[in-house]
Amino acid sequence: GAVVSQHPSWVICKSGTSVKIECRSLDFQATTMFWYRQFPKQSLMLMATSNEGSKATYEQGVEKDKFLINHASLTLSTLTVTSAHPEDSSFYICSARASYPYGYTFGSGTRLTVV
Amino acid sequence: QKEVEQNSGPLSVPEGAIASLNCTYSDRGSQSFFWYRQYSGKSPELIMSIYSNGDKEDGRFTAQLNKASQYVSLLIRDSQPSDSATYLCAVNNPNSGYALNFGKGTSLLVTP
């Protein structure tokens, strides 16, 4: 089945630094990648949608200059949290939409802690 | 704002019983409906998808969809302690893009 590999699984960084999260589709071409954020005991909130080769579409309230998304190829999408602050600490999950019957495939998530 | 509503629970059922999880959605244009299971600290994993009105069964799981009532449910038969997790309902309206809209999830606890 379709697999999305997400790295790192967890990261601790200092306030003010940047962190890059990678999602790779291993056995299919992910034309669209979705990036979600999940705070404790909350649901997944869509941050942005990225299509290969074009600019990402950000949801209302998500700062595009802070959360940089690159989807340069059909198998790799990255999310960079720039100038991270403690309030950015969260669980970040990517999801790729693949052709039927795979549907939506989720990465394993990245636990970001900003200290 | 398109809403997906779930009772947060926790829903507690004894082992072997039927667990019933419910979800309502506000977007009448929704066409795809999914149930995901999420263990603490882990990514969601797909349990069931349903696209047409009626019931869809897969092993111990049955999804039920009623588009007129904007209601989708998940039944878990012969519940096991390993089923204890948060169950997320997700819907999609392709006319609004292909991203899934998630509910807040229902916490299920299956007691031995």
Coordinates of C-alpha atoms in Angstrom, one line a residue:
Chain A
G1 CA 0.0 0.0 0.0
A2 CA 0.9 3.7 -0.2
V3 CA 3.5 4.8 2.4
V4 CA 4.5 8.2 3.4
S5 CA 7.7 8.5 5.4
Q6 CA 8.0 11.5 7.7
H7 CA 11.1 12.6 9.4
P8 CA 12.1 13.4 12.0
S9 CA 9.7 11.7 14.4
W10 CA 10.6 14.1 17.1
V11 CA 12.7 17.2 17.5
I12 CA 13.6 19.6 20.2
C13 CA 14.9 23.0 19.2
K14 CA 15.8 26.3 20.8
S15 CA 13.5 29.3 20.5
G16 CA 14.4 31.3 17.4
T17 CA 15.8 28.5 15.4
S18 CA 14.3 26.8 12.3
V19 CA 13.2 23.2 11.9
K20 CA 12.6 21.3 8.7
I21 CA 10.2 18.3 8.5
E22 CA 10.3 16.0 5.5
C23 CA 7.6 13.8 4.0
R24 CA 8.4 11.4 1.2
S25 CA 5.9 9.2 -0.6
L26 CA 7.7 5.9 -1.1
D27 CA 5.8 4.0 -3.6
F28 CA 3.5 6.5 -5.3
Q29 CA 3.4 10.0 -6.6
A30 CA 1.9 12.5 -4.3
T31 CA 0.6 15.3 -6.4
T32 CA -1.0 16.9 -3.3
M33 CA 0.4 17.0 0.2
F34 CA -1.6 18.3 3.2
W35 CA 0.1 19.5 6.3
Y36 CA -1.8 19.3 9.6
R37 CA -1.0 20.4 13.2
Q38 CA -2.4 18.8 16.3
F39 CA -2.3 20.3 19.7
P40 CA -2.9 18.0 22.8
K41 CA -6.4 16.7 23.0
Q42 CA -7.4 18.6 19.8
S43 CA -8.1 17.4 16.4
L44 CA -6.0 17.7 13.3
M45 CA -6.1 21.2 11.9
L46 CA -5.2 21.8 8.3
M47 CA -2.4 24.3 7.9
A48 CA -1.8 24.2 4.2
T49 CA -2.2 22.3 1.0
S50 CA 0.7 22.0 -1.4
N51 CA 0.7 20.8 -5.0
E52 CA 3.9 19.7 -6.7
G53 CA 5.6 22.6 -8.5
S54 CA 3.3 25.3 -7.3
K55 CA 3.0 27.5 -4.2
A56 CA 1.2 26.2 -1.2
T57 CA -2.3 27.3 -0.2
Y58 CA -2.4 28.3 3.5
E59 CA -5.4 28.2 5.7
Q60 CA -6.6 31.3 7.4
G61 CA -4.5 32.2 10.4
V62 CA -1.5 30.3 9.3
E63 CA 1.5 32.5 8.6
K64 CA 3.0 31.5 5.3
D65 CA 6.3 33.3 6.1
K66 CA 6.7 31.3 9.2
F67 CA 5.7 27.9 7.9
L68 CA 7.5 27.4 4.6
I69 CA 6.3 24.6 2.5
N70 CA 8.2 23.2 -0.5
H71 CA 6.8 20.5 -2.8
A72 CA 9.5 20.4 -5.5
S73 CA 8.9 16.9 -6.6
L74 CA 6.2 14.3 -6.7
T75 CA 7.8 12.4 -3.9
L76 CA 9.0 15.0 -1.5
S77 CA 7.3 17.8 0.5
T78 CA 8.9 19.8 3.3
L79 CA 7.6 22.0 6.0
T80 CA 10.1 24.4 7.6
V81 CA 9.1 26.1 10.9
T82 CA 11.1 29.3 10.9
S83 CA 12.0 31.2 14.0
A84 CA 10.3 28.7 16.1
H85 CA 8.7 29.7 19.4
P86 CA 7.3 27.6 22.3
E87 CA 3.8 28.1 21.0
D88 CA 4.8 26.3 17.9
S89 CA 5.3 23.1 19.9
S90 CA 2.9 20.7 18.5
F91 CA 2.4 17.4 16.5
Y92 CA 2.9 18.0 12.8
I93 CA 1.5 15.4 10.4
C94 CA 1.6 15.3 6.6
S95 CA -0.9 13.5 4.4
A96 CA -0.7 12.6 0.8
R97 CA -3.6 12.1 -1.5
A98 CA -2.9 9.2 -3.9
S99 CA -4.9 7.6 -6.6
Y100 CA -7.7 5.2 -5.7
P101 CA -7.7 2.9 -3.9
Y102 CA -5.0 4.3 -1.6
G103 CA -7.0 7.4 -0.6
Y104 CA -5.3 9.5 2.0
T105 CA -2.0 8.3 3.5
F106 CA -0.6 9.9 6.6
G107 CA 3.0 10.3 7.7
S108 CA 3.9 9.1 11.2
G109 CA 4.0 12.6 12.5
T110 CA 6.7 14.9 14.0
R111 CA 6.6 16.0 17.6
L112 CA 8.1 19.4 17.8
T113 CA 9.1 20.9 21.1
V114 CA 10.5 24.4 21.2
V115 CA 12.4 25.3 24.4
Chain B
Q1 CA -17.1 27.3 8.8
K2 CA -17.6 23.7 7.9
E3 CA -18.2 21.7 11.0
V4 CA -17.6 18.1 11.9
E5 CA -19.0 17.3 15.3
Q6 CA -18.2 14.4 17.6
N7 CA -18.9 13.7 21.2
S8 CA -15.5 13.9 22.9
G9 CA -16.3 11.1 25.3
P10 CA -14.8 9.2 26.9
L11 CA -17.0 6.4 25.8
S12 CA -16.5 3.4 28.0
V13 CA -17.7 -0.1 27.0
P14 CA -16.9 -3.5 28.4
E15 CA -14.9 -5.9 26.4
G16 CA -17.0 -7.8 23.9
A17 CA -19.7 -5.2 23.7
I18 CA -20.6 -3.0 20.8
A19 CA -19.1 0.5 20.7
S20 CA -21.1 3.1 18.8
L21 CA -19.4 6.3 17.6
N22 CA -21.3 9.1 16.0
C23 CA -20.4 12.1 13.8
T24 CA -22.4 14.9 12.2
Y25 CA -21.3 17.3 9.6
S26 CA -22.5 20.6 8.3
D27 CA -21.3 20.6 4.7
R28 CA -24.1 19.1 2.5
G29 CA -21.6 18.9 -0.4
S30 CA -19.5 16.3 1.5
Q31 CA -19.0 13.2 -0.5
S32 CA -16.3 11.2 1.2
F33 CA -16.4 10.1 4.8
F34 CA -13.7 8.4 6.8
W35 CA -13.1 7.0 10.2
Y36 CA -9.6 7.0 11.6
R37 CA -8.2 5.6 14.8
Q38 CA -5.5 7.5 16.6
Y39 CA -3.4 6.2 19.5
S40 CA -1.8 8.7 21.8
G41 CA 1.2 10.3 20.2
K42 CA 0.7 8.4 16.9
S43 CA -0.6 9.4 13.5
P44 CA -4.2 8.5 12.5
E45 CA -4.7 5.2 10.8
L46 CA -7.7 4.5 8.5
I47 CA -10.4 2.2 9.8
M48 CA -13.2 2.7 7.2
S49 CA -14.2 4.9 4.3
I50 CA -17.7 5.2 3.1
Y51 CA -19.1 7.1 0.1
S52 CA -22.7 6.0 -0.3
N53 CA -25.8 6.0 2.0
G54 CA -26.2 2.8 4.0
D55 CA -24.0 0.4 5.8
K56 CA -20.5 -0.8 4.9
E57 CA -19.0 -3.7 6.9
D58 CA -15.4 -4.7 7.3
G59 CA -14.6 -7.3 9.9
R60 CA -15.7 -6.0 13.3
F61 CA -16.3 -2.5 12.0
T62 CA -19.5 -1.2 10.3
A63 CA -19.8 2.4 9.0
Q64 CA -23.2 3.9 8.5
L65 CA -23.9 6.9 6.4
N66 CA -27.1 9.0 6.1
K67 CA -26.5 12.0 3.9
A68 CA -30.0 13.4 4.4
S69 CA -29.4 13.6 8.1
Q70 CA -25.7 14.5 7.6
Y71 CA -24.8 11.7 9.9
V72 CA -22.1 9.1 9.9
S73 CA -21.4 6.4 12.5
L74 CA -19.0 3.7 13.3
L75 CA -19.9 0.5 15.1
I76 CA -17.3 -1.7 16.6
R77 CA -18.5 -5.2 17.4
D78 CA -16.8 -7.5 20.0
S79 CA -14.8 -4.5 21.3
Q80 CA -11.3 -5.3 22.5
P81 CA -9.1 -3.4 25.0
S82 CA -6.7 -2.8 22.0
D83 CA -9.6 -0.8 20.4
S84 CA -9.1 1.8 23.1
A85 CA -8.1 5.0 21.2
T86 CA -9.4 8.2 19.9
Y87 CA -11.6 7.8 16.8
L88 CA -11.6 10.7 14.3
C89 CA -14.4 11.3 11.8
A90 CA -13.2 13.1 8.6
V91 CA -15.2 14.3 5.7
N92 CA -14.3 15.8 2.3
N93 CA -16.2 18.0 -0.1
P94 CA -14.2 17.8 -3.4
N95 CA -15.7 21.2 -4.5
S96 CA -13.8 22.7 -1.5
G97 CA -10.5 21.0 -2.3
Y98 CA -9.3 17.6 -1.3
A99 CA -8.2 18.2 2.2
L100 CA -10.0 16.3 4.9
N101 CA -12.0 18.1 7.6
F102 CA -11.6 16.4 10.9
G103 CA -13.8 16.2 14.0
K104 CA -12.2 16.5 17.4
G105 CA -12.5 12.8 18.0
T106 CA -14.2 10.5 20.4
S107 CA -12.1 8.8 23.1
L108 CA -13.0 5.1 23.4
L109 CA -12.1 3.0 26.4
V110 CA -12.7 -0.7 26.3
T111 CA -12.5 -2.2 29.8
P112 CA -11.5 -5.8 30.4

